[in-house]
XYZ file of N, CA and C in Angstrom:
495
model
N 102.378 108.906 64.341
C 103.523 107.893 64.105
C 104.016 107.242 65.263
N 103.785 105.968 65.854
C 104.509 105.611 67.025
C 105.840 105.771 67.110
N 106.724 106.659 68.077
C 107.954 106.447 67.944
C 109.009 105.458 67.979
N 108.275 104.386 69.398
C 108.923 103.169 69.015
C 108.904 102.902 67.663
N 107.524 102.462 67.036
C 107.460 101.761 65.609
C 108.122 102.375 64.697
N 108.653 103.949 64.857
C 109.535 104.317 63.819
C 110.759 103.505 63.299
N 111.022 103.576 61.738
C 112.178 102.653 61.424
C 112.974 103.319 60.589
N 113.929 103.105 60.389
C 114.856 104.097 59.680
C 116.139 102.648 58.653
N 116.411 102.914 57.478
C 117.672 101.889 56.918
C 118.498 102.744 57.069
N 119.350 102.308 57.737
C 120.832 103.020 58.228
C 122.007 102.498 57.173
N 122.742 102.949 56.790
C 123.789 102.946 55.796
C 124.992 102.298 56.780
N 125.177 103.242 57.971
C 126.568 103.277 58.842
C 125.946 104.750 60.059
N 126.310 104.010 60.918
C 126.474 104.879 61.848
C 128.186 105.663 61.828
N 128.612 106.791 61.950
C 130.325 106.686 62.226
C 130.647 107.761 63.640
N 130.786 106.692 64.826
C 131.040 107.981 65.920
C 132.433 108.455 65.866
N 131.928 109.755 66.834
C 133.579 110.674 66.635
C 133.817 111.188 66.050
N 133.506 110.973 64.250
C 133.930 111.931 63.323
C 134.073 113.524 63.496
N 135.051 114.241 62.622
C 134.790 115.359 62.678
C 134.773 116.196 61.252
N 134.140 115.347 60.167
C 134.250 115.917 59.181
C 132.866 116.402 58.403
N 132.007 115.863 59.470
C 130.199 116.253 58.878
C 129.741 117.795 59.601
N 130.619 117.947 60.553
C 130.134 119.266 61.099
C 131.008 119.729 62.218
N 130.923 120.742 63.089
C 131.911 120.818 64.003
C 132.082 120.440 65.408
N 133.296 120.202 65.828
C 133.635 118.892 67.049
C 133.542 117.706 66.479
N 133.685 116.919 67.710
C 133.328 115.773 67.634
C 131.897 115.360 67.405
N 131.438 114.198 66.474
C 129.799 114.366 66.192
C 129.296 112.924 65.942
N 128.710 112.368 66.032
C 127.668 110.810 65.504
C 127.243 111.401 64.299
N 127.761 110.977 63.220
C 127.095 111.146 61.849
C 126.114 109.875 61.661
N 124.900 109.973 61.027
C 123.885 108.902 60.421
C 123.802 108.892 59.351
N 123.742 107.965 58.466
C 124.127 107.719 56.744
C 122.522 107.420 56.648
N 121.919 108.103 56.624
C 120.202 107.166 55.859
C 120.509 107.009 54.352
N 119.405 105.705 54.378
C 119.516 105.149 53.008
C 118.598 105.733 51.955
N 118.615 106.330 50.684
C 117.531 106.597 50.047
C 117.919 107.973 49.244
N 118.363 108.142 47.897
C 118.273 109.265 47.168
C 117.867 109.563 46.301
N 117.342 110.675 45.906
C 116.545 110.778 44.656
C 117.765 111.840 43.350
N 118.804 112.410 44.039
C 119.072 112.965 43.279
C 120.216 112.734 42.265
N 120.684 112.023 42.722
C 122.320 110.865 41.680
C 122.683 111.641 40.849
N 123.411 112.406 41.802
C 124.228 113.485 41.718
C 125.634 112.841 41.023
N 125.987 113.251 39.948
C 127.148 112.420 39.413
C 128.344 112.962 39.834
N 129.565 111.906 39.851
C 130.341 112.041 40.962
C 130.139 112.055 42.350
N 129.024 111.149 42.670
C 128.305 111.051 44.218
C 129.457 109.806 44.533
N 130.039 110.837 45.640
C 131.079 109.847 46.773
C 130.440 108.546 47.332
N 129.049 108.228 47.109
C 128.583 107.057 47.680
C 126.411 106.590 47.014
N 126.768 106.397 45.475
C 125.937 106.095 44.810
C 125.231 104.758 45.255
N 125.831 103.748 46.285
C 125.213 102.758 46.875
C 124.187 103.341 48.143
N 124.072 104.218 47.961
C 123.217 104.785 49.068
C 122.373 105.730 48.368
N 121.886 105.445 47.154
C 120.442 105.718 46.472
C 119.405 104.779 46.879
N 119.623 103.828 47.032
C 118.833 102.864 47.056
C 117.765 102.889 48.467
N 116.479 103.294 48.086
C 116.242 103.415 49.657
C 115.451 101.899 50.687
N 116.076 101.128 50.399
C 116.099 99.832 50.579
C 117.334 99.482 51.303
N 118.762 99.875 51.156
C 119.623 99.673 51.890
C 119.893 99.527 53.076
N 120.929 99.462 53.634
C 121.423 98.934 54.967
C 120.734 98.422 55.582
N 121.056 98.708 56.991
C 119.968 98.046 57.331
C 118.390 98.685 58.587
N 117.811 98.006 58.618
C 116.231 98.652 59.685
C 116.524 99.023 61.364
N 116.870 100.053 61.647
C 116.778 100.321 62.960
C 115.489 101.273 63.631
N 115.352 101.208 64.133
C 114.207 101.169 65.450
C 114.375 103.012 65.344
N 114.265 103.904 66.196
C 114.267 105.084 66.401
C 115.159 104.997 67.789
N 114.143 104.194 68.925
C 115.096 103.929 70.064
C 116.468 103.346 69.727
N 116.514 102.592 69.064
C 118.234 102.211 68.681
C 118.936 103.109 68.285
N 118.415 103.411 67.462
C 119.487 105.163 66.877
C 119.543 105.990 68.088
N 118.972 106.058 68.988
C 118.803 107.580 70.154
C 120.015 106.090 71.188
N 120.008 105.036 71.150
C 120.619 104.591 72.337
C 122.103 104.575 71.487
N 122.134 104.508 70.452
C 123.943 104.883 70.107
C 124.439 106.642 70.436
N 123.234 106.823 69.887
C 123.578 108.348 69.958
C 123.765 108.660 71.358
N 123.278 108.360 72.308
C 123.793 108.365 73.916
C 124.587 108.224 74.428
N 125.033 106.532 73.878
C 126.202 106.136 74.418
C 127.362 106.767 73.724
N 127.428 107.748 72.232
C 128.316 108.465 72.439
C 128.758 109.538 72.762
N 127.492 110.562 73.295
C 127.304 111.660 73.624
C 127.879 112.531 72.941
N 127.917 112.809 71.968
C 128.301 113.741 70.790
C 126.862 114.161 70.019
N 126.747 115.886 69.520
C 126.267 116.184 68.490
C 126.015 115.263 66.845
N 125.028 116.058 66.550
C 124.700 114.452 65.464
C 124.645 115.330 63.817
N 124.916 114.662 63.283
C 124.902 115.093 61.661
C 123.906 113.977 60.704
N 123.295 114.072 60.495
C 122.216 113.333 59.348
C 122.873 113.496 58.066
N 123.255 112.302 57.247
C 123.549 112.151 55.767
C 123.064 111.042 55.125
N 123.522 110.590 54.256
C 123.055 109.694 53.328
C 123.723 109.101 52.200
N 123.252 109.092 51.528
C 121.550 109.191 50.380
C 121.346 110.736 51.335
N 119.673 110.889 51.180
C 119.669 112.296 51.457
C 118.590 112.218 52.933
N 118.805 112.444 53.759
C 117.770 112.423 54.802
C 116.285 113.038 54.187
N 116.234 113.733 53.512
C 114.946 114.316 53.220
C 114.437 113.495 51.979
N 114.842 112.373 51.990
C 114.476 111.395 51.036
C 112.753 111.165 51.860
N 113.254 110.939 52.778
C 111.799 110.353 54.196
C 111.892 111.692 54.576
N 111.113 112.344 54.024
C 110.693 113.946 55.717
C 110.263 113.147 56.663
N 109.011 112.771 56.412
C 108.523 113.019 57.696
C 109.382 112.274 59.138
N 109.705 110.871 58.698
C 110.623 109.896 59.477
C 111.979 110.638 59.748
N 112.285 111.794 59.026
C 113.452 112.572 59.223
C 112.979 113.435 60.288
N 112.360 114.176 59.982
C 111.791 115.175 60.881
C 111.193 114.396 62.576
N 110.747 113.226 62.618
C 110.574 112.478 63.850
C 112.015 112.121 64.280
N 113.212 111.861 63.564
C 114.300 112.245 64.354
C 114.790 113.167 64.823
N 114.691 114.422 63.678
C 115.321 115.317 64.201
C 114.713 115.600 65.705
N 113.286 115.380 65.833
C 112.595 116.012 67.198
C 113.024 114.879 68.559
N 113.469 113.907 68.023
C 114.268 113.261 69.303
C 115.465 113.914 69.650
N 116.385 114.081 68.619
C 117.527 114.254 68.835
C 117.574 115.632 69.312
N 116.651 116.698 69.219
C 116.473 118.132 69.608
C 116.075 117.753 71.005
N 115.005 117.082 71.152
C 114.235 116.648 72.576
C 115.736 116.058 73.686
N 116.446 115.864 72.956
C 117.800 115.015 73.503
C 119.219 115.995 74.074
N 118.443 117.327 73.703
C 119.702 118.761 73.884
C 120.793 118.114 72.894
N 120.593 118.002 71.461
C 121.756 117.591 70.681
C 121.301 118.576 69.355
N 122.879 119.054 69.022
C 122.904 119.868 67.649
C 123.036 118.960 66.816
N 121.972 119.660 65.963
C 121.430 118.603 64.847
C 121.941 119.183 63.333
N 122.641 118.317 62.236
C 122.968 119.295 61.312
C 122.432 118.156 60.128
N 122.053 118.416 58.985
C 121.267 117.982 58.302
C 122.080 118.158 56.543
N 122.586 117.312 56.052
C 122.971 117.134 54.743
C 122.263 117.170 53.620
N 121.508 118.252 52.829
C 120.856 117.341 51.497
C 121.095 117.717 50.037
N 120.216 116.905 49.492
C 120.718 117.469 47.971
C 119.799 118.925 47.503
N 118.825 118.800 48.224
C 118.053 120.130 48.254
C 118.315 121.072 48.374
N 118.260 122.130 47.671
C 118.241 123.555 48.409
C 117.208 124.486 48.918
N 117.600 125.100 49.756
C 117.355 126.107 50.434
C 115.433 126.243 49.769
N 115.681 126.603 48.823
C 114.494 127.433 48.001
C 113.674 125.834 47.935
N 114.276 125.025 47.437
C 113.079 124.105 47.228
C 112.670 123.749 48.626
N 113.475 123.858 50.032
C 112.856 123.003 51.208
C 111.750 123.953 51.696
N 111.869 125.145 51.621
C 110.830 126.429 52.121
C 110.156 126.570 51.099
N 110.026 125.732 50.152
C 108.779 125.747 49.528
C 107.692 124.766 49.013
N 108.615 123.451 49.617
C 107.561 122.248 50.059
C 107.336 122.347 51.723
N 105.902 122.082 52.618
C 105.729 121.887 53.225
C 106.485 120.815 54.220
N 106.028 119.868 53.651
C 106.447 118.286 54.398
C 108.065 118.764 54.453
N 109.092 119.095 53.559
C 110.603 119.199 53.605
C 111.009 120.241 54.582
N 110.319 121.367 54.647
C 110.507 122.529 55.873
C 110.365 122.262 57.187
N 109.198 121.137 56.906
C 108.755 120.251 58.680
C 109.555 119.620 58.979
N 110.209 118.856 57.940
C 110.932 118.020 58.361
C 112.362 118.499 59.160
N 113.022 119.535 58.429
C 113.901 119.947 59.191
C 114.063 120.994 59.815
N 112.811 121.815 60.558
C 112.963 123.492 60.687
C 112.961 123.525 62.484
N 113.435 121.927 63.053
C 114.098 122.096 64.383
C 115.321 122.065 64.416
N 116.416 121.107 63.107
C 117.502 121.127 63.188
C 117.997 122.733 63.146
N 119.397 122.133 63.349
C 120.466 123.602 63.770
C 121.107 124.134 62.492
N 121.452 123.294 61.349
C 122.002 124.009 60.112
C 121.739 123.023 59.090
N 121.551 123.328 58.235
C 121.106 122.538 57.028
C 122.485 122.980 55.988
N 123.257 121.912 55.206
C 124.065 121.866 54.301
C 123.587 121.562 52.920
N 123.182 122.571 51.976
C 122.045 122.096 51.172
C 122.331 122.521 49.276
N 121.938 121.623 48.787
C 122.412 121.466 47.415
C 123.006 120.321 46.944
N 122.619 119.974 46.081
C 123.648 118.722 45.175
C 124.787 118.719 45.211
N 125.751 117.333 45.127
C 127.105 117.687 44.933
C 126.956 118.710 43.540
N 128.018 119.298 43.060
C 128.220 119.272 41.476
C 129.364 119.121 41.051
N 130.332 118.077 40.483
C 131.326 117.352 40.182
C 131.879 118.459 39.850
N 131.740 119.278 38.949
C 132.627 120.711 38.269
C 132.812 121.496 39.167
N 132.212 121.515 40.496
C 132.717 122.782 41.693
C 132.990 122.234 42.782
N 133.476 120.978 42.368
C 134.139 119.721 43.468
C 135.400 120.721 44.438
N 135.472 120.977 45.771
C 136.367 121.660 45.691
C 136.813 120.908 47.465
N 138.108 120.282 47.593
C 138.395 119.109 48.915
C 138.454 120.036 50.039
N 139.120 121.757 50.116
C 139.310 122.434 50.911
C 137.653 123.245 51.038
N 136.659 123.150 50.432
C 135.916 123.573 51.055
C 135.406 123.202 52.911
N 134.816 123.592 53.390
C 134.652 123.447 55.215
C 133.650 122.967 54.977
N 133.291 120.837 55.519
C 131.891 120.499 55.477
C 131.156 120.611 53.929
N 132.013 120.191 53.470
C 130.483 120.517 51.963
C 131.537 119.696 50.548
N 131.343 119.211 49.643
C 132.137 118.911 48.955
C 131.963 119.757 47.725
N 130.804 120.343 47.153
C 131.543 121.498 46.371
C 130.543 123.034 46.642
N 131.066 124.038 45.904
C 130.946 125.709 45.719
C 129.654 125.888 46.144
N 128.416 125.240 45.483
C 127.402 125.751 45.280
C 126.630 125.254 46.906
N 127.208 124.677 47.152
C 126.605 123.983 48.733
C 127.053 125.377 49.845
N 125.582 125.273 50.571
C 125.582 126.205 51.492
C 125.595 125.762 53.197
N 126.053 126.220 53.842
C 126.147 125.496 55.101
C 125.064 126.676 56.018
N 123.715 126.564 56.179
C 122.897 127.638 56.422
C 122.423 127.326 58.266
N 122.227 128.323 58.632
C 121.449 128.345 59.837
C 120.136 128.574 59.947
N 119.326 127.599 60.215
C 118.066 127.595 59.886
C 117.006 128.036 60.558
N 116.720 128.581 62.286
C 116.402 129.233 63.048
C 116.515 130.729 62.350
N 118.157 131.068 62.264
C 117.893 132.839 62.172
C 117.784 132.758 60.725
N 117.818 131.978 59.724
C 117.148 132.180 58.357
C 115.588 132.026 58.191
N 114.757 131.309 59.423
C 113.650 131.014 59.329
C 112.902 132.467 60.245
N 113.645 132.961 60.765
C 113.091 134.046 61.666
C 113.577 135.203 60.563
N 114.286 135.342 59.934
C 114.638 136.668 59.137
C 114.000 136.362 57.524
N 113.540 135.592 57.485
C 112.954 135.388 55.746
C 113.886 135.482 54.835
N 115.484 135.216 55.419
C 116.341 134.994 54.206
C 117.736 134.081 54.962
N 118.586 133.633 54.072
C 119.356 133.098 54.024
C 120.344 133.578 54.721
N 120.570 132.952 56.257
C 121.907 133.471 57.029
C 122.817 132.366 57.113
N 123.667 132.498 56.529
C 124.894 131.429 56.717
C 125.628 131.010 58.199
N 125.540 129.852 58.158
C 126.502 129.468 59.270
C 127.912 129.715 59.700
N 128.375 130.689 60.293
C 129.453 131.036 61.037
C 130.342 130.015 62.142
């Protein structure tokens, strides 16, 4: 696919946030999610037609203007794995640390070529659905205790889950 023609439905871009990963980050919220977790803090993000269309170049312009590392959230960025993989590739080519929040588990991702291909170049994935009865507001960078902060590169190299520290 032509990079310039790549388009994303963006719910919002939060500049300079500190809640979606370490340090100041630009958080990009992508539309579309099929998990429909009970208690989701953003059910309006489920509609893949939501938000406003933006090109890859427009998204990258904002990232470069802010000059922070990036977190992809939503919705679920892996709802559209191919386009998310393209975005991650562009962010990594721009030397950004990239975190991805997803309702898919690491096991589901590694059992799907499309999902794994989309995130393999990112740095950390926060995996698993939000589970309301496991909600814990004191957890770092996640909403429920089943969710894990996984170091992607170390996990792929070792063949076992390596948590981000």
